[in-house]
PDB file of C-alpha atoms in Angstrom:
ATOM      1  CA  UNK G   1     -11.006  10.801   7.641  1.00  0.00           C
ATOM      2  CA  UNK G   2      -8.307   8.830   5.885  1.00  0.00           C
ATOM      3  CA  UNK G   3      -4.612   9.183   6.788  1.00  0.00           C
ATOM      4  CA  UNK G   4      -3.944  11.799   4.096  1.00  0.00           C
ATOM      5  CA  UNK G   5      -6.810  13.966   5.318  1.00  0.00           C
ATOM      6  CA  UNK G   6      -5.585  13.607   8.915  1.00  0.00           C
ATOM      7  CA  UNK G   7      -2.049  14.675   7.988  1.00  0.00           C
ATOM      8  CA  UNK G   8      -3.284  17.660   5.983  1.00  0.00           C
ATOM      9  CA  UNK G   9      -5.765  18.657   8.701  1.00  0.00           C
ATOM     10  CA  UNK G  10      -2.968  18.675  11.275  1.00  0.00           C
ATOM     11  CA  UNK G  11      -0.808  20.864   9.022  1.00  0.00           C
ATOM     12  CA  UNK G  12      -3.705  23.243   8.431  1.00  0.00           C
ATOM     13  CA  UNK G  13      -4.625  23.419  12.117  1.00  0.00           C
ATOM     14  CA  UNK G  14      -8.101  22.008  11.484  1.00  0.00           C
ATOM     15  CA  UNK G  15     -10.027  19.245  13.233  1.00  0.00           C
ATOM     16  CA  UNK G  16     -11.726  17.997  10.075  1.00  0.00           C
ATOM     17  CA  UNK G  17     -11.186  18.070   6.303  1.00  0.00           C
ATOM     18  CA  UNK G  18     -13.308  16.833   3.441  1.00  0.00           C
ATOM     19  CA  UNK G  19     -12.492  16.303  -0.238  1.00  0.00           C
ATOM     20  CA  UNK G  20     -12.684  19.639  -2.030  1.00  0.00           C
ATOM     21  CA  UNK G  21     -11.606  21.734   0.972  1.00  0.00           C
ATOM     22  CA  UNK G  22      -9.016  24.422   0.222  1.00  0.00           C
ATOM     23  CA  UNK G  23      -6.339  24.696   2.913  1.00  0.00           C
ATOM     24  CA  UNK G  24      -3.088  26.443   3.714  1.00  0.00           C
ATOM     25  CA  UNK G  25      -0.898  23.953   5.568  1.00  0.00           C
ATOM     26  CA  UNK G  26       2.448  24.129   7.331  1.00  0.00           C
ATOM     27  CA  UNK G  27       4.621  21.294   6.060  1.00  0.00           C
ATOM     28  CA  UNK G  28       7.438  19.381   7.751  1.00  0.00           C
ATOM     29  CA  UNK G  29       9.186  18.208   4.574  1.00  0.00           C
ATOM     30  CA  UNK G  30       8.849  18.766   0.844  1.00  0.00           C
ATOM     31  CA  UNK G  31      10.059  16.833  -2.175  1.00  0.00           C
ATOM     32  CA  UNK G  32      10.853  18.400  -5.533  1.00  0.00           C
ATOM     33  CA  UNK G  33      11.227  16.695  -8.883  1.00  0.00           C
ATOM     34  CA  UNK G  34      14.577  17.368 -10.530  1.00  0.00           C
ATOM     35  CA  UNK G  35      12.899  19.083 -13.499  1.00  0.00           C
ATOM     36  CA  UNK G  36      10.777  21.576 -11.554  1.00  0.00           C
ATOM     37  CA  UNK G  37      12.981  21.911  -8.479  1.00  0.00           C
ATOM     38  CA  UNK G  38      15.306  24.762  -9.534  1.00  0.00           C
ATOM     39  CA  UNK G  39      12.428  27.070 -10.514  1.00  0.00           C
ATOM     40  CA  UNK G  40      10.538  26.327  -7.322  1.00  0.00           C
ATOM     41  CA  UNK G  41      13.636  26.912  -5.183  1.00  0.00           C
ATOM     42  CA  UNK G  42      14.178  30.323  -6.826  1.00  0.00           C
ATOM     43  CA  UNK G  43      10.571  31.246  -6.067  1.00  0.00           C
ATOM     44  CA  UNK G  44      10.914  30.139  -2.423  1.00  0.00           C
ATOM     45  CA  UNK G  45      14.131  32.142  -2.069  1.00  0.00           C
ATOM     46  CA  UNK G  46      12.377  35.258  -3.431  1.00  0.00           C
ATOM     47  CA  UNK G  47       9.467  34.735  -1.032  1.00  0.00           C
ATOM     48  CA  UNK G  48      11.895  34.320   1.869  1.00  0.00           C
ATOM     49  CA  UNK G  49      13.400  37.738   1.111  1.00  0.00           C
ATOM     50  CA  UNK G  50       9.900  39.209   1.264  1.00  0.00           C
ATOM     51  CA  UNK G  51       9.414  37.602   4.697  1.00  0.00           C
ATOM     52  CA  UNK G  52       6.812  35.087   3.548  1.00  0.00           C
ATOM     53  CA  UNK G  53       8.486  31.696   4.010  1.00  0.00           C
ATOM     54  CA  UNK G  54      11.562  30.168   5.590  1.00  0.00           C
ATOM     55  CA  UNK G  55      13.647  27.846   3.408  1.00  0.00           C
ATOM     56  CA  UNK G  56      16.079  25.463   5.131  1.00  0.00           C
TER      57      UNK G  56
END
C-alpha cells in the first residue's frame, strides 16, 4: 500500500485498502476551501445536533 492508502486504512480501522474501496474513516484534521467551507460547516453543525458527529 502507498502512504495515502495506509493513512486511510488506519482511519477506517482496516488492515488493507485497495483502489476502489469505499470506506468510512475517522479523521484527525480537515481542511475546507473558503468557497465551500461555510455550507459544509452548517451541515456539520446540523449533524452534531442529531448526535452524528462532533465538530471542534
